[in-house]
Coordinates of C-alpha atoms in Angstrom, one line a residue:
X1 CA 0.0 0.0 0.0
X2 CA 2.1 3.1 -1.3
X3 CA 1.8 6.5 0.4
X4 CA 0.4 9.3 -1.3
X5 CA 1.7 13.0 -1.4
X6 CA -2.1 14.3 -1.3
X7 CA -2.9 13.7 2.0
X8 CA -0.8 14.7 5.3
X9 CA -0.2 11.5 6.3
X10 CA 0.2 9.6 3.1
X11 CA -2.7 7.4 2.5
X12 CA -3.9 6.4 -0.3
X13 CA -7.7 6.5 -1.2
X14 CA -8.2 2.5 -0.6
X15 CA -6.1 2.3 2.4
X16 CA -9.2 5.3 3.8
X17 CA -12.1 2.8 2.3
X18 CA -11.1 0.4 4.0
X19 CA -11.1 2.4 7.5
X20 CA -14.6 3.9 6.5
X21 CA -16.0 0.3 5.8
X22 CA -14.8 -1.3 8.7
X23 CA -15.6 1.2 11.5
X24 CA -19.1 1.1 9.7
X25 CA -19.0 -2.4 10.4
X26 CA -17.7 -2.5 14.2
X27 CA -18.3 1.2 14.8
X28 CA -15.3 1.0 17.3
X29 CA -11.9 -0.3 16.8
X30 CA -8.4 0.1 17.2
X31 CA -5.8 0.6 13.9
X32 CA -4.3 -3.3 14.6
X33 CA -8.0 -4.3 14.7
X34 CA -8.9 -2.8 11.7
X35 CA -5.6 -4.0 10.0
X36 CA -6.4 -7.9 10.9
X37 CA -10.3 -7.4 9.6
X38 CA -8.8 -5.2 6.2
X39 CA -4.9 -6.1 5.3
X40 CA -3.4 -8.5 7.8
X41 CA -0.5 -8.6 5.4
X42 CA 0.8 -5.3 6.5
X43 CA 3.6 -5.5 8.5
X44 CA 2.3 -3.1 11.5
X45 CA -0.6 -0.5 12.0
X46 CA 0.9 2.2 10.5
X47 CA -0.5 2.2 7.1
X48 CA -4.0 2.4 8.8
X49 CA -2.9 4.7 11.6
X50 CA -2.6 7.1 8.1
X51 CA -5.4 6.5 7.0
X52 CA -7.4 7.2 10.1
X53 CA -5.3 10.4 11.0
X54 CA -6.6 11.6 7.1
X55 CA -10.1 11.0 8.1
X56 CA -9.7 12.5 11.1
X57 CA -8.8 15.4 9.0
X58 CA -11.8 15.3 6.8
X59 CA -13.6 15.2 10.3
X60 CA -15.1 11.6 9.3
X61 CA -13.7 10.0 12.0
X62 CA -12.5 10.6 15.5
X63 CA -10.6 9.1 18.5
X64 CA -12.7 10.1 21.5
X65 CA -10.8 7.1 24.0
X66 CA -8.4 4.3 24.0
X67 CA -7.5 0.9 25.0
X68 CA -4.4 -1.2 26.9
X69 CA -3.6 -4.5 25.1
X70 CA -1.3 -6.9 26.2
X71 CA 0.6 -8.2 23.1
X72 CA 2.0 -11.6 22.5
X73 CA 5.6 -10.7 24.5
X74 CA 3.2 -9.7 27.5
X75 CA 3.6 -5.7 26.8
X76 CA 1.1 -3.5 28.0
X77 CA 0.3 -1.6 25.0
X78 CA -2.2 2.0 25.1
X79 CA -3.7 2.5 21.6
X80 CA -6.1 5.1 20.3
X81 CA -10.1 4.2 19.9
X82 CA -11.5 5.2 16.8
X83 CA -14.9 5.8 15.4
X84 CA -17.2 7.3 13.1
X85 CA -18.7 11.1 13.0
X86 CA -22.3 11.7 11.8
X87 CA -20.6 12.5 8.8
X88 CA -17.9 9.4 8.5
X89 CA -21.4 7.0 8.9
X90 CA -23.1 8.9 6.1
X91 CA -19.7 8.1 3.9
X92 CA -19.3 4.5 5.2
X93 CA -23.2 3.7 4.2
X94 CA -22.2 4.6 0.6
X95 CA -19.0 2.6 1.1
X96 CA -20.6 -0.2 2.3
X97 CA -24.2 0.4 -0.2
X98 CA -26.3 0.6 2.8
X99 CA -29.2 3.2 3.5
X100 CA -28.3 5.6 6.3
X101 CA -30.9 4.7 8.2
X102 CA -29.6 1.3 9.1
X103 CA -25.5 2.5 10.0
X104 CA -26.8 2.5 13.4
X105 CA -25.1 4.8 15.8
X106 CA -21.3 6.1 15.9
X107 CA -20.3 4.3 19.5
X108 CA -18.7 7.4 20.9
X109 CA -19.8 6.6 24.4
X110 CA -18.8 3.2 24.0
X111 CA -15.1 4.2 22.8
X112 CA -14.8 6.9 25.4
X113 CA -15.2 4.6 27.6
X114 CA -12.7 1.7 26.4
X115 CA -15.5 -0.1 24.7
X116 CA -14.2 -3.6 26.2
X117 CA -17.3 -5.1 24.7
X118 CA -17.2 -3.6 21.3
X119 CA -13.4 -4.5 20.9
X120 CA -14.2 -8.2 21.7
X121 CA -17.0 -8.3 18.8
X122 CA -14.4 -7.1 16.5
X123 CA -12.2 -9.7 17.4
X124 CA -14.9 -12.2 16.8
X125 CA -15.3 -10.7 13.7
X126 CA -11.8 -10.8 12.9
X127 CA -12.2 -14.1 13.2
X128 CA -15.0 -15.0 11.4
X129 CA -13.7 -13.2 8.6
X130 CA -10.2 -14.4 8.3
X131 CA -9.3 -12.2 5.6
X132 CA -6.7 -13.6 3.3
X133 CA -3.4 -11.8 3.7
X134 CA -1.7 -9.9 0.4
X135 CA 0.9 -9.6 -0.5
X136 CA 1.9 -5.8 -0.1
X137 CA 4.9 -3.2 -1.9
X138 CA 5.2 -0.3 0.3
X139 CA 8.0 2.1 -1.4
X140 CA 11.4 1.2 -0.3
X141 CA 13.0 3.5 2.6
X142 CA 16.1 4.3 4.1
X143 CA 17.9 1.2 6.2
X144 CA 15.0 -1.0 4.5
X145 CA 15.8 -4.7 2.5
X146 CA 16.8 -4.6 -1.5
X147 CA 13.5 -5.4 -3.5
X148 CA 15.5 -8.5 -4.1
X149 CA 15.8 -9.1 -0.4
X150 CA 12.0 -8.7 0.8
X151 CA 10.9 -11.3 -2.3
X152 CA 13.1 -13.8 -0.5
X153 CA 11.5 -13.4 2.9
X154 CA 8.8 -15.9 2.6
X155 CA 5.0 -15.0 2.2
X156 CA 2.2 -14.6 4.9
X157 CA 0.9 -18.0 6.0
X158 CA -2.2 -19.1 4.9
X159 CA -5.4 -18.9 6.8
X160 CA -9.0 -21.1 6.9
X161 CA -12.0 -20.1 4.9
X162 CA -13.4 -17.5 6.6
X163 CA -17.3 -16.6 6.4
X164 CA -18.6 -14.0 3.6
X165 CA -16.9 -10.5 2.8
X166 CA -17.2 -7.7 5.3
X167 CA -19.7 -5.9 3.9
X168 CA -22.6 -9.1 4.6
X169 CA -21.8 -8.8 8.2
X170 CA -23.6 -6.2 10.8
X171 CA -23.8 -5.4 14.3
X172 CA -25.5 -4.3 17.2
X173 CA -28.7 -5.3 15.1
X174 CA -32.3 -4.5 17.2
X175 CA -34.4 -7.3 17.6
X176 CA -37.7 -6.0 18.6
X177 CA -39.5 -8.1 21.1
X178 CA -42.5 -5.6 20.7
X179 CA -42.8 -2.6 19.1
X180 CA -40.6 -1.7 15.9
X181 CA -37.3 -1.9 14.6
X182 CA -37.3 2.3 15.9
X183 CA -38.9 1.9 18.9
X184 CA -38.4 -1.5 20.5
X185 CA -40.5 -2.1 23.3
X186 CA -38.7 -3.3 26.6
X187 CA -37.2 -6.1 26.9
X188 CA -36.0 -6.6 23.1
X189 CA -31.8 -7.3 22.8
X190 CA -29.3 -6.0 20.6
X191 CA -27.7 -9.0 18.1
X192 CA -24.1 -8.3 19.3
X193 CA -23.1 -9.8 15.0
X194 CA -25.3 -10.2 12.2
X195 CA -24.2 -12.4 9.2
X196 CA -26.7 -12.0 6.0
X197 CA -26.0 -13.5 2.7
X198 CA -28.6 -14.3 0.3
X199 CA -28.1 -17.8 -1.7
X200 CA -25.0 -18.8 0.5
X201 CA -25.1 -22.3 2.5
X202 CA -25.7 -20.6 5.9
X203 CA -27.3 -17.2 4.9
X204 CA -28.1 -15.9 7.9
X205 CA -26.1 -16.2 11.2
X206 CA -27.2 -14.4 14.4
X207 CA -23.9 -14.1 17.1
X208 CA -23.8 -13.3 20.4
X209 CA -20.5 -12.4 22.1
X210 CA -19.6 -13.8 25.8
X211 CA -16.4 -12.2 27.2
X212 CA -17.5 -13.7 30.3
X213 CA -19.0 -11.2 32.7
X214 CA -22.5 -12.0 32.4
X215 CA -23.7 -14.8 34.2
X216 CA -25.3 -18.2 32.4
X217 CA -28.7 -16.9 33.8
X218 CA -28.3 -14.2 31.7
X219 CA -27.0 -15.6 29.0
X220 CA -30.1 -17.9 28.7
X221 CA -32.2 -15.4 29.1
X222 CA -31.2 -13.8 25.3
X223 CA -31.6 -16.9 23.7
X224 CA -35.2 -16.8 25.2
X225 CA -35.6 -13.2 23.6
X226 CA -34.2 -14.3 20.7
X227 CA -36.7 -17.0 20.3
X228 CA -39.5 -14.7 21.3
X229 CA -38.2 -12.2 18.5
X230 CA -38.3 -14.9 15.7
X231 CA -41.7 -16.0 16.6
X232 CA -43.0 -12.6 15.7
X233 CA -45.7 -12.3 12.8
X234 CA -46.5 -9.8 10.3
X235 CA -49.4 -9.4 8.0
X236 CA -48.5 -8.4 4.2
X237 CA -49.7 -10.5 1.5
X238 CA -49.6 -12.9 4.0
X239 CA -48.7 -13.8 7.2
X240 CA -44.3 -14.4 7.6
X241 CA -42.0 -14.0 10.5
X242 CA -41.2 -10.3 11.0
X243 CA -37.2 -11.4 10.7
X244 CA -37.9 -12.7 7.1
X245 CA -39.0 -8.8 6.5
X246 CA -35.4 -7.7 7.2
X247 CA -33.0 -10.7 6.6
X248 CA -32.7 -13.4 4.1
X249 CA -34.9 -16.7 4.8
X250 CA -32.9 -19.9 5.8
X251 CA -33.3 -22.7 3.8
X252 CA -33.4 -25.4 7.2
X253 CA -37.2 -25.3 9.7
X254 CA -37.1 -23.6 12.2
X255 CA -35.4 -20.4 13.9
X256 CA -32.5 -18.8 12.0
X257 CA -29.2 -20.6 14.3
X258 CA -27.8 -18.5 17.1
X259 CA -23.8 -19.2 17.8
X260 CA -22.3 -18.4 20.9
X261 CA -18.7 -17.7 21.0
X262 CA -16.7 -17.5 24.5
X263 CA -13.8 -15.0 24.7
X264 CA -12.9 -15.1 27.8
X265 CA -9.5 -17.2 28.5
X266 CA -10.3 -20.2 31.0
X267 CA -9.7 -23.8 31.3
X268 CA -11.3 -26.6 29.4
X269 CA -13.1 -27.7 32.8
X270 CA -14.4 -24.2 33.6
X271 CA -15.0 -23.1 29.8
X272 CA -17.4 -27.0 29.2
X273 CA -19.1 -25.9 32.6
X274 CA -20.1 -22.8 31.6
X275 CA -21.4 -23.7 28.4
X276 CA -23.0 -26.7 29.8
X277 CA -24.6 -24.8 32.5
X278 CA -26.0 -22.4 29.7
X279 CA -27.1 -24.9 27.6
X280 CA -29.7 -26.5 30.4
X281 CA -31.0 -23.2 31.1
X282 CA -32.0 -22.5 27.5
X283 CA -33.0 -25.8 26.9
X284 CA -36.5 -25.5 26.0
X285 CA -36.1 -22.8 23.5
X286 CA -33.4 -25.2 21.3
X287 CA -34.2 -29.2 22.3
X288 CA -37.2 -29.1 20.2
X289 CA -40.5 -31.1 20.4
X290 CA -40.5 -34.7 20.1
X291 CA -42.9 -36.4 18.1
X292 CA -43.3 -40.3 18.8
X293 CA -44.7 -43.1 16.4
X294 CA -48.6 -42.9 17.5
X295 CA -47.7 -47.3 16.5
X296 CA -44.8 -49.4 16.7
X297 CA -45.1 -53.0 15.7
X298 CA -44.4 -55.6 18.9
X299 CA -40.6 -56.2 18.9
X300 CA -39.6 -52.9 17.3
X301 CA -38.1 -50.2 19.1
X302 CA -40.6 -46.9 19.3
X303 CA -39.0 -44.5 16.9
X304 CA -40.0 -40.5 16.2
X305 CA -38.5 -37.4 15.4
X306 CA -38.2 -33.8 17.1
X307 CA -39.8 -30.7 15.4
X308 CA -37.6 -27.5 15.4
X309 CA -39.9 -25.6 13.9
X310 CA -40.5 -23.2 17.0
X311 CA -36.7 -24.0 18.1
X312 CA -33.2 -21.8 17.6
X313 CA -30.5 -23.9 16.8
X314 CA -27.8 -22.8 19.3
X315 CA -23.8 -23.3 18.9
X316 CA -21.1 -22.5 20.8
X317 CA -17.4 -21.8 20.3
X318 CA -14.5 -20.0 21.8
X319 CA -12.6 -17.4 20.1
X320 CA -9.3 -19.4 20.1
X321 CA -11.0 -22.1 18.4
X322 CA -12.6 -19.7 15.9
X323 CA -9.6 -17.7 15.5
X324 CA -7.0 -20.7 14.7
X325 CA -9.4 -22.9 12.6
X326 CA -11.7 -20.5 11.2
X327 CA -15.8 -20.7 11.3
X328 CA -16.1 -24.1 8.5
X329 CA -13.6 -25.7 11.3
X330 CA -14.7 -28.7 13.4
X331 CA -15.3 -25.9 16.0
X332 CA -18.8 -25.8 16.5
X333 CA -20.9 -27.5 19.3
X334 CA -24.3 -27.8 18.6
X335 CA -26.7 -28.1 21.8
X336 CA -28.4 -31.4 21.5
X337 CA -25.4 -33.2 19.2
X338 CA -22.7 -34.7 20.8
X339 CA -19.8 -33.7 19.0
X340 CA -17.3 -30.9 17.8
X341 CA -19.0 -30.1 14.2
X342 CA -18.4 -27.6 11.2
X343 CA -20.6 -25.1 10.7
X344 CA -22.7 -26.6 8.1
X345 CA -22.8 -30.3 10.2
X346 CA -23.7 -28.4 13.0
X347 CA -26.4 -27.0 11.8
X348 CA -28.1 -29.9 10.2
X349 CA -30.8 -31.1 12.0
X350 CA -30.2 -35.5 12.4
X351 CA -33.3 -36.0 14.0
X352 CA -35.9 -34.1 12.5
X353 CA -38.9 -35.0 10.4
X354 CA -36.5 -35.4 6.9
X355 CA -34.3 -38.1 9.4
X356 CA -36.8 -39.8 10.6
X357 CA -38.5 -40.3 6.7
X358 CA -35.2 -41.8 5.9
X359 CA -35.7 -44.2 8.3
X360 CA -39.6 -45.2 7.7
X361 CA -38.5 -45.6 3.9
X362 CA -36.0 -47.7 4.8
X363 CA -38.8 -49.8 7.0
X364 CA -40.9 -49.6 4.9
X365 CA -38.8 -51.5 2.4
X366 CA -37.8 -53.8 4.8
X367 CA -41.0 -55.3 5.2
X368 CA -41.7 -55.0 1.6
X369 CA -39.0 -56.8 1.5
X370 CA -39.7 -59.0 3.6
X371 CA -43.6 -59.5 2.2
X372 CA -42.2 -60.7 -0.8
X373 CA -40.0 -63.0 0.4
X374 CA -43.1 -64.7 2.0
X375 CA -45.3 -64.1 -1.1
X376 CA -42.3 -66.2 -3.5
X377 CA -42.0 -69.0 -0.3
X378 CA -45.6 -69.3 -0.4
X379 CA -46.1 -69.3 -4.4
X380 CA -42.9 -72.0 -4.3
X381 CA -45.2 -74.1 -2.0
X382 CA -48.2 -73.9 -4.0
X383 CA -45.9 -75.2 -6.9
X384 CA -44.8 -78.0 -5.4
X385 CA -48.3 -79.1 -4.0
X386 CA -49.8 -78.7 -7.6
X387 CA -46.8 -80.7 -8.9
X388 CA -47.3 -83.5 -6.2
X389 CA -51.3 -83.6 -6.1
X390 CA -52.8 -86.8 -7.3
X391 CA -56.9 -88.1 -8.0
X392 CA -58.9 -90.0 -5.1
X393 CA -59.4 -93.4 -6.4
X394 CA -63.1 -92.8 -4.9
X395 CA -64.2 -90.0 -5.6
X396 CA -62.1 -88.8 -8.1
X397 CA -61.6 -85.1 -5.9
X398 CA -57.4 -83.7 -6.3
X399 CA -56.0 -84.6 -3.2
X400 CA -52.7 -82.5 -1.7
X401 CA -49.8 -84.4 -0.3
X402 CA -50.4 -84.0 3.6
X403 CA -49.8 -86.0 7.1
X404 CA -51.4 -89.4 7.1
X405 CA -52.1 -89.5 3.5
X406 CA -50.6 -91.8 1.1
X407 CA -49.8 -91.0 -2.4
X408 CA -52.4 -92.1 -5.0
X409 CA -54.5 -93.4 -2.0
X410 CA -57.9 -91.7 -0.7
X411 CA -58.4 -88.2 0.1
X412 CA -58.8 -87.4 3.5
X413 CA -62.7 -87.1 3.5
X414 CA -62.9 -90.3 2.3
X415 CA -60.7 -92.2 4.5
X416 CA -62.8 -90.3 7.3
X417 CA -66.2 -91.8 6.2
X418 CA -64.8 -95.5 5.8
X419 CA -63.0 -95.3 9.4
X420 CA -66.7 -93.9 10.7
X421 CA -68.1 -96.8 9.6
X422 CA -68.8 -100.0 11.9
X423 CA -67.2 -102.8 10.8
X424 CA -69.4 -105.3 8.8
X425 CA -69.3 -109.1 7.7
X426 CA -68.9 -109.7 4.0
X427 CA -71.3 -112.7 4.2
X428 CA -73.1 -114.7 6.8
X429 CA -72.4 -117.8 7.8
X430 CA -75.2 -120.8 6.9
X431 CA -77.6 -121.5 9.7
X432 CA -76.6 -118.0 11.5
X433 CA -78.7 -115.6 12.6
X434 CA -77.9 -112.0 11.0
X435 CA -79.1 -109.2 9.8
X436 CA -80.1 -110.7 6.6
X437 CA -80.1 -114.2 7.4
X438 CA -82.9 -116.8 7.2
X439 CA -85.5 -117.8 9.9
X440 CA -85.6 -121.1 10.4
X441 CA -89.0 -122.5 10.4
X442 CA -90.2 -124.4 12.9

């Protein structure tokens, strides 16, 4: 990024886009922040401190409070706070193509003030983005490395995949409870990050930022507004979801997802405790309703599926995690699955209505299957019979191989009448009495 001899401090006209568009993003951030979200292949803050110090010049931004970081050798470092002026928002909406009316505020109180929160959702953001690093040419000065030398140094390492460009992401978004976006009644919450992009695999992404010092009560509690927020109707046309009037529609049931990310520094016992503990206080507002077979055939387990139509699917991350593998990184816990998942796995609901389908097809064939083998055994059986069959010698009926029957002998009936009958003399005996014998006469 070369200098430029129109401005004071030598910045050129992208080096001062990219400070308008990312302070109309965060609204509050210090030059190395805004150097990791813009051109992480700089060497240092300088190039942006320019930039800034020109705007500050055109009165489109100002530095109303500052911040103490502890870098990586454990130095406390003091760095300026920067932000937007009334008329730096106007000039980051057309930067960013967005309608005045929805830049929000310019954070001065917050920066004033050291703006611990805002500075930890630009990290997050930071790290959701992980902007590719490039390669840079800054003009060479005195005691600096030969062209020749700097080629030879070797090239920024790469990072993950991060999630959209800057421009789809948002923050301190109202989500109205009651009233309008304008005038929100009480009790509505403040979407620390909003990540909108029509026609991308996760199009919208809600994000609320935990730097720890809020209690998991509290914590629950937003998902709970959140959840009242999304259940919100509107009548146009037709009855939607009032979020579907602002942000793009998702294509999964349900809520759009809500992901928590931790960035407060703890151990793994204390950092799963925490989220545990705030995942059974919100528990009804992401489990979802489970629907059970109303019949289950004897010997099969019951089966079902849950509906998360009325649900918000909740992750959960840390900013390390986020930060080293980036948000398509095996970083995500989903509440209710039971393993480290990328985004897109994460977000897929296993159990629903479309799993459970899967499964009664698959039944369903099974015992097609299984009819048919019967239906072929039985046809195979009625083959063999008909090949076997003979004619009753007596009354001339087909007769069935069968127990007690002998081949080309009597049908059953027919052995059944002879056996009922009492046993009777061919002929009488001369001089004997019988049935049809002769009287003797006398």
């Amino acid at each position: 990024m070369g200098g430029s001899k129109v401005r004071r401090y030598g910045s050129t006209g992208r080096t001062r886009t990219m400070c308008l568009e990312a302070l109309g993003v965060v609204k509050v951030a210090t030059p190395e922040q805004i150097r990791r979200l813009m051109c992480p292949g700089t060497k240092d803050a300088a190039t942006v401190r320019g930039g800034l110090k020109d705007l500050e010049a055109e009165k489109l931004v100002i530095s109303p409070g500052s911040a103490v970081r502890v870098n990586a050798a454990g130095v406390r470092i003091t760095e300026k706070l920067w932000t937007l002026t009334p008329a730096g928002l106007d000039a980051a909406a057309v930067v960013l193509d967005r309608p005045a009316r929805e830049m929000g505020g310019t954070a001065k109180a917050a920066a004033a003030s050291g703006a611990k929160h805002a500075r930890a959702v630009t990290e997050v953001l930071a790290a959701f983005l992980q902007t590719p690093p490039e390669p840079t040419s800054p003009p060479v000065r005195k005691n600096q490395l030969a062209p020749a030398d700097r080629a030879a140094l070797s090239a920024p390492a790469a990072r993950p995949e991060g999630l959209g460009p800057l421009a789809a992401w948002s923050t301190e978004a109202v989500l109205p409870v009651g009233g309008t976006f304008l005038a929100p009644a009480r009790g509505s919450l403040r979407a620390d990050v909003v990540f909108a992009l029509p026609g991308h695999d996760v199009p919208l992404l809600f994000v609320e930022v935990d730097n720890g010092s809020e209690g998991p009560p509290i914590v629950a509690d937003k998902i709970a507004r959140y959840r009242r927020f999304f259940a919100r109707r509107v009548s146009a046309d037709r009855e939607v979801p009032l979020w579907r009037t602002v942000w793009p529609d998702s294509p999964r049931d349900g809520h759009p997802p809500v992901a928590l990310v931790f960035t407060k520094d703890m151990g793994e016992k204390a950092m799963r405790a925490r989220m545990g503990e705030v995942g059974a206080l919100s528990r009804e507002h992401w489990r979802g309703i489970w629907e059970a077979d109303l019949y289950t055939p004897e010997g099969q387990e019951s089966d079902g599926y849950r509906d998360y139509k009325t649900a918000v699917p909740l992750l959960a991350t840390t900013l390390r995690q986020l930060a080293a593998h980036g948000p398509h990184g095996p970083v995500w816990w989903r509440y209710g699955h039971k393993t480290w998942q990328s985004l897109t796995d994460a977000l897929d609901n296993t159990d629903d209505y479309r799993a459970y389908s899967v499964r009664e097809e698959a039944r369903r064939q099974a015992r097609q299957a299984e009819q048919e083998r019967k239906n072929r055994e039985y046809e195979e059986k009625r083959r063999a019979l008909e090949a076997a069959k003979w004619t009753c010698p007596t009354c001339r009926r087909s007769v069935y191989p069968d127990t007690g029957l002998t081949s080309g002998g009597e049908c059953r009936p027919c052995l059944s009448y002879r056996r009922s009958q009492p046993d009777v003399p061919e002929q009488q005996q001369p001089g004997r009495g019988g049935l049809f014998g002769r009287r003797r006469r006398t």
